[in-house]
XYZ file of C-alpha atoms in Angstrom:
748
model
C -26.078 63.797 -14.791
C -24.087 63.295 -11.568
C -23.082 59.863 -10.337
C -23.800 58.706 -6.785
C -20.924 58.317 -4.342
C -21.955 54.723 -3.725
C -21.756 54.034 -7.439
C -18.219 55.341 -7.745
C -17.048 53.428 -4.666
C -18.768 50.281 -5.928
C -17.068 50.686 -9.293
C -13.631 51.008 -7.661
C -14.205 48.059 -5.331
C -15.470 45.969 -8.222
C -12.439 46.835 -10.346
C -10.084 45.716 -7.559
C -12.125 42.522 -7.055
C -11.960 41.633 -10.751
C -8.228 42.397 -10.897
C -7.504 40.178 -7.888
C -9.739 37.479 -9.346
C -7.794 37.493 -12.623
C -4.442 37.404 -10.807
C -5.607 34.572 -8.537
C -6.829 32.522 -11.492
C -3.731 33.180 -13.599
C -0.975 32.447 -11.088
C -0.263 28.808 -10.072
C 0.128 29.775 -6.431
C -2.919 28.118 -4.920
C -0.835 25.365 -3.317
C 2.958 25.448 -2.995
C 5.790 23.391 -1.547
C 9.573 23.712 -1.359
C 10.190 20.359 0.336
C 11.564 17.280 -1.421
C 9.562 14.194 -0.466
C 11.640 11.781 1.623
C 11.287 9.028 -1.006
C 13.056 11.284 -3.550
C 15.790 12.767 -1.382
C 18.403 10.546 -3.030
C 17.251 11.781 -6.447
C 16.577 15.498 -5.909
C 18.464 18.237 -4.097
C 15.814 20.961 -4.244
C 12.220 21.276 -5.344
C 9.840 24.199 -5.894
C 6.265 23.168 -6.624
C 3.278 25.419 -7.265
C -0.190 24.349 -8.410
C -3.195 26.276 -9.662
C -6.605 25.608 -11.122
C -5.230 25.269 -14.680
C -2.040 23.276 -13.977
C 1.157 23.214 -11.969
C 4.768 24.389 -12.239
C 7.932 22.671 -11.018
C 11.568 23.626 -10.606
C 13.836 20.813 -9.361
C 17.562 20.180 -9.115
C 18.623 16.537 -9.469
C 21.200 15.233 -7.003
C 24.777 15.305 -8.189
C 25.254 11.709 -7.061
C 22.067 10.299 -8.548
C 22.437 7.595 -11.143
C 22.167 8.103 -14.849
C 21.813 11.249 -16.854
C 19.971 13.024 -14.078
C 23.229 13.878 -12.336
C 23.612 17.603 -11.658
C 20.645 18.398 -13.953
C 17.701 20.695 -13.419
C 14.148 20.747 -14.731
C 11.807 23.748 -14.843
C 8.397 23.544 -16.514
C 4.725 24.476 -16.196
C 2.263 21.677 -17.020
C -1.277 22.436 -18.209
C -4.094 20.100 -17.219
C -6.076 20.461 -20.442
C -3.692 22.088 -22.949
C -0.613 20.453 -24.441
C 2.739 21.946 -23.421
C 5.941 20.384 -24.726
C 8.329 19.096 -22.074
C 11.263 16.701 -21.846
C 11.743 14.413 -18.852
C 13.549 11.648 -20.728
C 16.055 11.326 -17.907
C 13.239 10.340 -15.558
C 11.468 7.857 -17.844
C 12.305 7.786 -21.544
C 9.539 5.316 -22.446
C 6.772 7.368 -20.883
C 8.283 10.522 -22.336
C 8.125 9.067 -25.831
C 4.515 7.959 -25.442
C 2.799 10.767 -23.555
C 4.784 14.038 -23.542
C 2.947 15.458 -26.569
C -0.368 15.470 -24.693
C -1.763 17.653 -21.955
C -1.417 16.304 -18.431
C -4.978 15.019 -18.215
C -4.986 13.633 -21.749
C -1.721 11.802 -21.068
C -3.028 10.591 -17.705
C -6.162 9.236 -19.380
C -4.223 7.541 -22.194
C -1.863 5.924 -19.677
C -4.889 4.640 -17.775
C -6.255 3.118 -20.962
C -3.104 0.985 -21.106
C -3.173 -0.189 -17.475
C -3.410 1.016 -13.885
C 0.314 0.428 -13.493
C 1.052 2.579 -16.543
C -1.146 5.337 -15.164
C 0.657 5.218 -11.827
C 4.007 5.238 -13.646
C 2.924 8.342 -15.572
C 1.919 10.060 -12.318
C 5.214 8.949 -10.743
C 7.174 10.531 -13.596
C 5.437 13.878 -13.066
C 5.694 13.555 -9.280
C 9.459 13.057 -9.572
C 9.792 16.341 -11.458
C 7.747 17.982 -8.686
C 9.516 16.393 -5.715
C 6.208 14.950 -4.494
C 5.020 11.594 -3.174
C 3.997 9.513 -6.255
C 0.952 7.853 -4.675
C -0.537 11.084 -3.365
C 0.330 12.921 -6.574
C -1.548 10.240 -8.505
C -4.616 11.004 -6.372
C -4.143 14.724 -7.045
C -4.078 14.092 -10.807
C -7.132 11.858 -10.534
C -9.082 14.699 -8.905
C -7.660 17.466 -11.110
C -8.439 15.569 -14.320
C -11.889 14.534 -13.153
C -15.164 16.330 -12.513
C -13.771 18.127 -9.471
C -10.904 19.745 -11.388
C -13.208 20.630 -14.295
C -15.642 22.302 -11.908
C -12.873 24.323 -10.220
C -11.610 25.511 -13.594
C -15.129 26.291 -14.867
C -16.105 28.319 -11.819
C -12.805 30.207 -12.063
C -13.637 31.231 -15.613
C -17.217 32.102 -14.686
C -16.065 34.275 -11.778
C -13.710 36.302 -13.989
C -16.229 36.664 -16.815
C -19.109 37.641 -14.558
C -16.898 40.064 -12.641
C -15.765 41.776 -15.840
C -19.353 42.021 -17.151
C -20.561 43.458 -13.858
C -17.846 46.129 -14.025
C -18.804 47.088 -17.584
C -22.505 47.204 -16.715
C -21.899 49.327 -13.640
C -19.611 51.683 -15.569
C -22.396 52.226 -18.109
C -24.907 52.626 -15.337
C -23.212 55.691 -13.842
C -22.841 57.544 -17.175
C -25.471 59.588 -18.962
C -26.768 56.643 -20.958
C -30.496 56.120 -21.057
C -31.935 53.203 -19.144
C -28.807 53.198 -17.030
C -30.746 51.627 -14.143
C -31.018 48.515 -16.298
C -27.231 48.393 -16.530
C -26.984 48.798 -12.760
C -29.341 45.881 -12.316
C -27.399 43.753 -14.809
C -24.218 44.645 -12.956
C -25.862 43.559 -9.712
C -26.825 40.198 -11.226
C -23.357 39.540 -12.603
C -21.572 40.587 -9.422
C -23.738 38.056 -7.589
C -22.731 35.369 -10.084
C -19.060 36.326 -9.729
C -19.375 36.190 -5.959
C -20.910 32.691 -5.933
C -18.515 31.350 -8.595
C -15.438 32.627 -6.733
C -16.612 31.026 -3.491
C -17.136 27.712 -5.291
C -13.748 28.010 -7.007
C -11.676 28.249 -3.829
C -14.015 25.911 -1.911
C -13.553 23.168 -4.528
C -9.794 23.672 -4.648
C -9.430 22.504 -1.042
C -10.561 18.869 -1.695
C -8.817 18.898 -5.090
C -5.428 19.655 -3.514
C -5.989 17.711 -0.284
C -4.036 14.558 -1.385
C -0.821 16.587 -1.619
C -1.043 17.588 2.018
C -0.964 13.988 3.240
C 2.609 13.243 2.228
C 4.282 16.547 1.356
C 4.819 19.862 3.091
C 2.322 21.855 1.018
C 0.459 25.017 2.014
C -2.300 27.174 0.584
C -0.618 30.259 -0.818
C -1.047 33.641 -2.508
C -3.589 32.832 -5.216
C -5.897 31.161 -2.718
C -5.694 34.212 -0.439
C -6.343 36.569 -3.369
C -9.414 34.541 -4.346
C -10.779 34.878 -0.814
C -10.104 38.642 -0.807
C -11.751 38.933 -4.222
C -14.846 37.206 -2.851
C -15.029 39.650 0.060
C -14.746 42.609 -2.337
C -17.494 41.187 -4.545
C -19.717 41.009 -1.469
C -18.894 44.625 -0.567
C -19.576 45.783 -4.126
C -22.859 43.899 -4.119
C -23.866 45.676 -0.901
C -23.004 49.093 -2.320
C -25.238 48.398 -5.312
C -28.197 48.664 -3.023
C -27.651 52.472 -2.896
C -27.683 52.961 -6.656
C -31.474 53.182 -7.214
C -31.280 56.851 -6.117
C -30.593 57.793 -9.721
C -33.299 60.241 -10.956
C -36.364 58.670 -9.428
C -35.814 55.324 -11.130
C -36.537 53.309 -7.997
C -39.894 52.061 -9.174
C -38.489 50.918 -12.487
C -35.638 49.133 -10.753
C -38.032 47.305 -8.449
C -39.852 46.008 -11.508
C -36.585 44.545 -12.724
C -35.483 42.974 -9.423
C -37.704 39.852 -9.646
C -36.411 39.294 -13.179
C -32.811 39.768 -11.978
C -33.188 37.176 -9.243
C -34.863 34.830 -11.685
C -31.964 35.245 -14.116
C -29.433 34.662 -11.346
C -31.223 31.484 -10.289
C -31.290 30.194 -13.874
C -27.585 30.897 -14.374
C -26.628 29.157 -11.127
C -28.775 26.154 -12.030
C -27.069 26.005 -15.420
C -23.671 25.996 -13.665
C -24.775 23.155 -11.403
C -26.143 21.260 -14.399
C -22.841 21.725 -16.230
C -20.851 20.294 -13.323
C -23.325 17.437 -12.888
C -23.015 16.657 -16.576
C -19.240 16.648 -16.244
C -19.440 14.252 -13.324
C -21.917 12.005 -15.115
C -19.721 11.683 -18.192
C -16.385 11.383 -16.408
C -15.039 8.022 -17.561
C -12.879 6.171 -15.119
C -9.474 5.574 -16.673
C -9.469 2.008 -15.402
C -10.915 -0.077 -18.220
C -12.454 -2.395 -15.641
C -14.842 0.262 -14.271
C -18.461 -0.046 -15.367
C -19.925 2.463 -12.900
C -17.854 4.945 -10.889
C -20.182 5.817 -8.025
C -17.669 7.805 -5.980
C -13.977 8.142 -5.312
C -13.776 5.353 -2.739
C -13.333 2.361 -5.034
C -11.324 2.995 -8.180
C -11.359 -0.538 -9.523
C -10.913 -4.270 -9.006
C -7.899 -6.274 -10.067
C -7.368 -10.047 -10.096
C -3.891 -10.720 -8.714
C -3.975 -14.508 -8.848
C -4.252 -16.391 -11.173
C -2.023 -14.328 -13.445
C -2.719 -13.630 -17.101
C -1.839 -16.545 -19.447
C -0.212 -18.548 -16.640
C -0.475 -22.297 -16.024
C -1.730 -23.876 -12.799
C -3.120 -27.060 -11.352
C -6.344 -27.495 -9.423
C -7.461 -26.454 -6.821
C -6.748 -22.785 -7.377
C -6.884 -19.825 -4.984
C -8.254 -16.573 -6.383
C -6.780 -13.387 -4.956
C -7.764 -9.861 -5.815
C -7.049 -6.237 -5.016
C -9.470 -3.396 -4.356
C -7.976 -0.166 -5.701
C -8.900 2.522 -3.183
C -7.216 5.555 -1.614
C -8.620 4.775 1.830
C -9.450 1.220 2.903
C -10.956 2.203 6.259
C -13.379 4.660 4.685
C -14.231 2.137 1.978
C -15.094 -0.542 4.509
C -17.126 1.876 6.622
C -19.155 2.880 3.563
C -19.612 -0.536 1.911
C -19.728 -3.122 4.713
C -22.937 -5.090 4.360
C -23.829 -3.275 1.127
C -21.492 -4.714 -1.510
C -20.565 -8.251 -2.588
C -17.690 -9.524 -4.699
C -18.574 -12.397 -7.004
C -16.247 -14.696 -8.926
C -17.314 -15.464 -12.484
C -15.504 -18.377 -14.080
C -16.205 -19.119 -17.748
C -19.491 -17.163 -17.556
C -20.595 -19.195 -14.532
C -20.999 -17.632 -11.097
C -18.947 -19.678 -8.636
C -19.002 -17.767 -5.356
C -19.917 -14.406 -3.768
C -18.452 -12.966 -0.572
C -19.167 -9.708 1.299
C -16.707 -6.973 0.376
C -15.472 -6.880 3.967
C -14.789 -10.637 4.106
C -11.282 -12.050 4.251
C -12.359 -15.523 3.085
C -10.177 -17.039 0.372
C -11.878 -18.126 -2.838
C -10.542 -21.636 -3.519
C -12.060 -23.505 -6.448
C -11.577 -26.950 -7.957
C -11.340 -26.455 -11.714
C -11.260 -28.874 -14.626
C -8.224 -28.967 -16.884
C -8.299 -26.664 -19.883
C -8.375 -22.965 -20.709
C -10.436 -20.678 -18.499
C -11.358 -17.029 -18.057
C -12.113 -15.412 -14.710
C -13.304 -12.019 -13.577
C -14.364 -10.429 -10.307
C -17.577 -8.393 -10.227
C -19.040 -6.161 -7.517
C -22.806 -6.269 -6.913
C -25.236 -4.603 -4.548
C -26.625 -8.002 -3.502
C -25.284 -11.488 -2.828
C -27.142 -12.889 -5.855
C -25.500 -11.789 -9.117
C -28.444 -12.993 -11.202
C -30.714 -10.343 -9.672
C -28.248 -7.723 -8.427
C -26.941 -4.581 -10.078
C -23.489 -4.949 -11.618
C -21.454 -2.021 -10.252
C -17.827 -2.717 -11.070
C -15.784 -5.494 -12.596
C -12.156 -6.420 -13.111
C -10.472 -7.120 -16.394
C -10.769 -10.700 -17.595
C -7.876 -13.002 -16.742
C -7.182 -15.964 -19.019
C -5.284 -18.944 -17.597
C -4.819 -22.672 -18.086
C -5.320 -25.540 -15.642
C -3.092 -28.565 -16.284
C -3.167 -32.092 -14.983
C -0.607 -33.056 -12.357
C 1.503 -34.807 -14.993
C 1.415 -31.917 -17.454
C 2.062 -29.407 -14.703
C 5.201 -31.269 -13.624
C 6.797 -30.901 -17.075
C 7.429 -27.103 -16.985
C 8.620 -27.416 -13.395
C 11.170 -29.975 -14.501
C 12.351 -27.618 -17.229
C 12.585 -24.811 -14.684
C 14.790 -27.031 -12.545
C 17.096 -27.603 -15.487
C 17.268 -23.865 -16.137
C 18.076 -23.247 -12.479
C 20.720 -25.948 -12.559
C 22.426 -24.201 -15.470
C 22.322 -20.845 -13.683
C 23.067 -21.751 -10.069
C 24.949 -25.016 -10.269
C 24.334 -28.367 -8.562
C 25.508 -27.178 -5.121
C 22.393 -24.990 -4.902
C 19.788 -26.788 -6.991
C 20.625 -30.313 -5.837
C 21.451 -29.433 -2.233
C 20.626 -32.086 0.316
C 17.082 -31.982 1.661
C 17.233 -35.260 3.558
C 15.160 -35.844 6.655
C 16.695 -35.820 10.107
C 17.101 -39.601 10.370
C 18.820 -39.819 6.967
C 21.119 -36.993 7.973
C 21.905 -38.705 11.291
C 22.632 -42.012 9.577
C 24.909 -40.290 7.069
C 26.907 -38.748 9.885
C 27.259 -42.142 11.549
C 28.374 -43.714 8.283
C 31.155 -41.130 8.109
C 32.450 -42.304 11.454
C 31.422 -39.292 13.514
C 30.904 -39.807 17.224
C 27.146 -39.396 17.318
C 26.749 -40.640 20.860
C 28.838 -38.297 22.933
C 30.359 -35.713 20.658
C 29.951 -32.378 22.441
C 31.947 -30.364 19.925
C 29.599 -27.738 18.494
C 29.656 -27.293 14.758
C 28.511 -24.845 12.134
C 27.261 -25.316 8.589
C 29.475 -24.361 5.693
C 26.995 -22.486 3.465
C 28.975 -23.338 0.343
C 29.048 -27.100 0.785
C 26.427 -27.877 3.413
C 29.050 -29.765 5.418
C 29.406 -29.291 9.168
C 32.696 -28.256 10.728
C 33.801 -27.665 14.320
C 33.486 -24.152 15.702
C 37.035 -23.159 16.548
C 36.532 -19.826 18.281
C 36.303 -19.461 22.047
C 32.804 -20.385 23.150
C 33.307 -19.911 26.846
C 31.519 -16.571 26.835
C 28.106 -18.217 26.915
C 25.253 -18.218 29.351
C 24.018 -21.500 30.735
C 21.485 -22.016 27.961
C 23.796 -21.185 25.101
C 22.917 -17.507 24.652
C 25.796 -15.135 23.937
C 26.612 -12.991 26.949
C 26.352 -9.804 24.882
C 22.623 -9.109 24.520
C 21.438 -9.166 20.906
C 19.470 -6.434 19.198
C 17.015 -8.974 17.798
C 16.032 -12.525 18.718
C 14.340 -14.491 15.930
C 12.228 -17.417 17.040
C 11.555 -19.784 14.145
C 8.480 -21.947 14.677
C 9.617 -25.356 13.474
C 8.310 -28.915 13.416
C 10.759 -30.869 15.503
C 10.943 -33.827 13.083
C 9.597 -32.756 9.685
C 11.067 -29.258 9.858
C 14.691 -30.420 9.666
C 15.207 -29.618 5.922
C 13.956 -26.078 6.541
C 16.220 -25.634 9.572
C 19.178 -26.791 7.518
C 18.322 -24.392 4.710
C 18.132 -21.500 7.185
C 21.448 -22.492 8.801
C 23.094 -22.676 5.397
C 21.679 -19.384 4.084
C 20.519 -16.284 5.926
C 21.422 -17.589 9.420
C 24.857 -18.905 8.444
C 27.893 -17.526 10.229
C 28.949 -15.342 7.314
C 25.496 -13.846 6.812
C 23.974 -13.433 10.266
C 24.970 -10.202 12.058
C 26.471 -10.688 15.500
C 23.613 -8.740 17.080
C 20.941 -11.181 15.863
C 20.266 -14.522 17.557
C 18.283 -17.257 15.760
C 16.582 -20.020 17.746
C 14.252 -22.783 16.569
C 11.135 -23.245 18.715
C 10.127 -26.901 18.442
C 8.613 -28.013 21.791
C 8.782 -31.519 23.213
C 9.495 -34.496 20.973
C 6.287 -36.491 20.298
C 5.896 -39.426 22.675
C 5.510 -41.855 19.771
C 8.827 -40.833 18.179
C 11.268 -43.699 17.659
C 14.516 -43.979 19.567
C 16.487 -43.275 16.411
C 14.550 -40.028 15.898
C 15.292 -39.003 19.478
C 18.992 -39.726 18.990
C 19.014 -37.753 15.739
C 17.390 -34.721 17.399
C 19.798 -34.884 20.320
C 22.702 -35.023 17.887
C 21.347 -32.036 15.938
C 21.187 -30.029 19.159
C 24.787 -30.891 19.983
C 26.086 -30.154 16.505
C 24.427 -26.763 16.222
C 25.015 -25.413 19.678
C 21.577 -25.863 21.153
C 19.735 -23.583 18.735
C 16.897 -26.154 18.612
C 14.637 -25.739 21.667
C 12.665 -28.824 22.616
C 12.199 -29.870 26.245
C 13.007 -26.385 27.573
C 9.668 -25.256 26.135
C 6.611 -26.510 28.001
C 4.504 -27.329 24.943
C 3.604 -30.084 22.518
C 4.930 -30.035 18.951
C 1.547 -29.771 17.276
C 0.026 -27.364 14.781
C -3.044 -27.132 16.970
C -0.856 -25.815 19.814
C 0.924 -23.012 17.938
C -0.172 -20.255 20.371
C 1.257 -22.311 23.232
C 4.538 -22.760 21.335
C 4.849 -19.016 20.731
C 3.935 -18.176 24.313
C 6.493 -20.613 25.713
C 9.199 -19.298 23.435
C 8.478 -15.714 24.483
C 8.587 -16.830 28.111
C 11.936 -18.485 27.439
C 13.337 -15.286 25.940
C 11.753 -13.079 28.577
C 13.297 -15.036 31.436
C 16.781 -15.605 30.016
C 19.183 -13.192 31.730
C 20.874 -12.313 28.422
C 18.137 -12.629 25.816
C 15.677 -10.587 27.875
C 17.934 -7.571 27.324
C 17.382 -7.725 23.551
C 15.532 -4.879 21.898
C 13.141 -6.911 19.781
C 11.800 -10.420 19.214
C 10.600 -11.693 15.872
C 8.411 -14.766 15.437
C 8.769 -16.466 12.045
C 7.715 -19.624 10.270
C 10.372 -22.094 9.159
C 9.666 -21.227 5.504
C 10.947 -17.623 5.643
C 13.995 -15.917 4.241
C 15.156 -12.942 6.315
C 17.569 -10.329 5.006
C 19.081 -10.273 8.445
C 21.797 -7.710 7.794
C 19.461 -5.127 6.272
C 16.877 -5.822 8.953
C 19.416 -5.276 11.734
C 20.520 -1.974 10.202
C 16.965 -0.677 10.025
C 16.190 -1.693 13.594
C 19.392 -0.131 14.886
C 18.545 3.107 13.093
C 15.145 3.230 14.773
C 16.618 3.088 18.251
C 14.768 1.471 21.161
C 10.997 1.347 20.651
C 8.176 0.313 22.960
C 4.620 -0.906 22.385
C 5.676 -2.305 19.019
C 3.759 -5.114 17.360
C 4.191 -5.133 13.588
C 4.141 -7.350 10.534
C 2.004 -8.044 7.494
C -1.376 -6.527 8.415
C -4.185 -6.829 5.892
C -6.092 -3.596 6.268
C -9.690 -3.240 5.247
C -10.762 -6.899 5.266
C -12.774 -8.372 8.094
C -11.571 -11.868 9.022
C -14.298 -14.081 10.387
C -13.888 -17.117 12.657
C -14.433 -20.456 10.931
C -17.533 -22.168 12.359
C -17.411 -25.339 10.231
C -16.029 -28.219 12.376
C -14.651 -29.866 9.228
C -12.360 -26.938 8.413
C -8.738 -26.590 9.503
C -9.224 -23.321 11.366
C -12.453 -24.282 13.111
C -13.194 -22.085 16.119
C -16.429 -22.713 18.056
C -18.457 -19.831 19.467
C -17.855 -21.178 22.956
C -14.165 -20.367 22.502
C -14.536 -17.142 20.524
C -18.060 -15.654 20.536
C -17.302 -12.482 18.533
C -18.267 -12.258 14.865
C -14.868 -11.156 13.533
C -11.215 -11.019 14.511
C -9.388 -7.852 15.464
C -6.626 -6.623 13.125
C -3.543 -8.833 13.453
C -0.085 -9.345 11.981
C -0.075 -12.543 9.947
C 1.603 -15.574 11.451
C 4.557 -16.196 9.104
C 6.430 -13.184 10.490
C 5.763 -10.530 13.108
C 7.928 -8.290 15.264
C 7.531 -7.201 18.890
C 9.431 -4.879 21.174
C 10.769 -6.420 24.370
C 8.244 -4.680 26.642
C 5.478 -6.455 24.725
C 7.327 -9.767 25.068
C 7.672 -9.155 28.808
C 3.907 -8.701 29.118
C 3.255 -12.096 27.515
C 6.048 -13.805 29.454
C 4.842 -12.401 32.786
C 1.185 -13.358 32.159
C 1.985 -16.728 30.628
C -0.239 -18.710 32.997
C -3.344 -16.569 32.412
C -3.134 -16.171 28.644
C -5.044 -18.753 26.620
C -4.805 -19.482 22.896
C -7.377 -19.704 20.102
C -6.837 -23.131 18.570
C -3.974 -23.020 16.079
C -4.287 -19.272 15.397
C -1.157 -17.906 17.019
C -1.306 -14.644 15.038
C -4.883 -13.825 16.067
C -4.118 -14.956 19.613
C -1.187 -12.547 19.918
C -3.362 -9.665 18.690
C -6.054 -10.472 21.270
C -3.527 -10.703 24.093
C -2.037 -7.333 23.213
C -5.420 -5.623 23.112
C -5.286 -5.859 26.901
C -2.460 -3.319 26.914
C -3.795 -1.358 23.912
C -0.991 -2.386 21.566
C -2.234 -2.625 17.991
C -0.562 -4.105 14.896
C 1.373 -1.905 12.499
C 1.803 -2.849 8.865
C 5.291 -3.507 7.498
C 5.187 -3.505 3.706
C 8.532 -5.339 3.508
C 7.053 -8.419 5.237
C 5.299 -10.503 2.565
C 4.281 -14.056 1.626
C 4.862 -15.789 -1.699
C 1.284 -17.071 -1.839
C -0.039 -13.545 -1.373
C 2.429 -11.345 -3.246
C 4.885 -11.908 -6.107
C 8.521 -11.402 -5.168
C 9.836 -7.812 -5.124
C 13.440 -6.825 -4.549
C 12.844 -4.493 -1.606
C 11.484 -7.229 0.683
C 13.099 -7.842 4.064
C 11.201 -11.010 4.979
C 9.562 -13.418 2.527
C 7.529 -16.460 3.567
C 6.055 -19.639 2.017
C 9.467 -20.609 0.612
C 10.899 -24.078 0.259
C 14.538 -24.891 1.147
C 15.394 -24.727 -2.548
C 14.053 -21.156 -2.826
C 16.000 -20.052 0.255
C 19.226 -21.253 -1.340
C 18.357 -19.572 -4.644
C 17.727 -16.226 -2.934
C 20.879 -16.517 -0.857
C 22.934 -17.324 -3.925
C 21.402 -14.333 -5.711
C 22.396 -11.925 -2.965
C 25.897 -13.345 -2.573
C 26.434 -13.176 -6.346
C 25.301 -9.574 -6.728
C 22.000 -10.459 -8.356
C 18.667 -9.077 -7.252
C 16.701 -10.754 -4.461
C 14.044 -12.051 -6.867
C 16.271 -13.128 -9.744
C 14.867 -16.326 -11.258
C 11.612 -16.064 -9.300
C 9.102 -18.786 -10.064
C 5.977 -18.937 -7.956
C 5.691 -22.709 -8.327
C 9.263 -23.895 -7.844
C 9.827 -21.490 -4.951
C 6.712 -22.612 -3.072
C 7.357 -24.623 0.086
C 5.011 -27.414 -1.010
C 6.697 -27.993 -4.375
C 7.764 -31.615 -4.717
């Protein structure tokens, strides 16, 4: 019996569609990249990366000048998401290699997550290094590929190939002399429809699965993706040609009887596919052990940052936490007003705040051992709300003041043994004691106009011997600096901090010639004694006028911080030398600045405009304090809005000179918000549409533990500044000997 022309054409088209489908599924060419991520350019010379629905392949060449055994080495391997494939990346991370290399990618990723979030990120970083990709984005890619989304992509890929092959077999039987061949044609039509839908879902789901890679690396959709699209088009064409096949030997009526059944079967199969994927999503366990319910991909988990596990503290205690999310802005948009974070201390609920709130949780706690956790609810009342997510428990101990002082004393002894008495027991006398000591040594404290500098090794002052005639009238060097750092200081009580800065990062041997450091103090309080006034005048003479008092039209008061900053910026903006600087940084007196590294980075950037940057806390809404008894009280009459705009936090922020000029020029019109100089600056700059940019290397001790890549670190006492400076001068890491308590500026 002769075959129809449409049947033969349909069979050929279907064969090509199935072949392309198999090739597309088999080759890892859905997403490719040949670019080494900028964070790995010191480690890798070249990188070829290709990913598919079942895994990914890498081929990298390690840099010849990279450290360790990686030098001049190469690595070429294909990783399978769900099937183990032996590999050896010991040179990248021997510990992770020993623990996880025997597993498939997703099994290893899950096991690493069972250990900790940091271990899971380290595992993803190891694989990202062998792929030349950004570790953070690659971690997100693995999270999607090993979750319900990746399982669905893989499942639909298998379904599309299987259904396509079955449709080809059925159609081939349908155009032979077999009896009931119209039934085979109908079966072929059903399966080609399934293959068509499954292929569309396969390449449609791949796009969000691979999207994280496109955010940080030069990746593109490639051959396999294109072949999958072409295969889908051919399935559609073959399905259309099937409509001509009922011409076989008057079988049209019989075929029509089967069509309702065919559509019913197709519907059932598609529903089963959807049910399978839904089941996979329902039983996908979040690798973070803290997750009770994973509602979506916005919030991956909660982590208590402070207090730390098994650490000792004294009351009151601030609780700090981290929301693990790939996109803070999207998280806040989705959850604002709908989620609350509640602190549970020893099985007692202490406080709940909206997820968007930036309010600190500060609790007075009795001495003894305690356990804390953070829990997310859908209401502000944990007793009646639904528990959605919780952090791991953190155990810690609260000591009495006397007991807490004992380990600090031991830490001092340990520091003394490591750093020596010249660092640990450095003078931290107040300004009057310092002035009296100088008088007792016979120095001319009344009329000595010889400027001096601090010897960072001994803390002693010595005359500056170089030619100082090349100065402007207010003491500024005649060569304009790249950066002017204005340190907000208390004119009387800030003296120990000023001395620590002069003896460490702002000392002559450490401060680059293109950076100028000035201390913004404002006028001396009217109730200051005559001896205090003499001591301040002597300090200004000894240190070349770096302490600005009467030249700034402001009062030395915490409540007037915005005025102090504004006056300092006006001072810089109107000085004929300083106004030609590229940047101005405002800093607290408790900061350590890696001035040399900072200057190099700024110089490499070249001149920038509209720059306002620092430590910006993204995602949290900071609300004005309406309680008159609180330190940061701000009445509605002064600030009527319900929340603050994003701002760079006060301990350290950077501005380009055009931004400084705007504030200096509009000095008379600009008004401050109480003591909130950081929020005030952000509000002023909204007028010219300049918004804060986050600098990850600007951090605060009370917010973030010390890390060695920091450029600016705040909340430090004079002792900590000297420790850090000694570390850097001795070839140790920035954070060597870090102790959150002894480094804190309020440590006594």
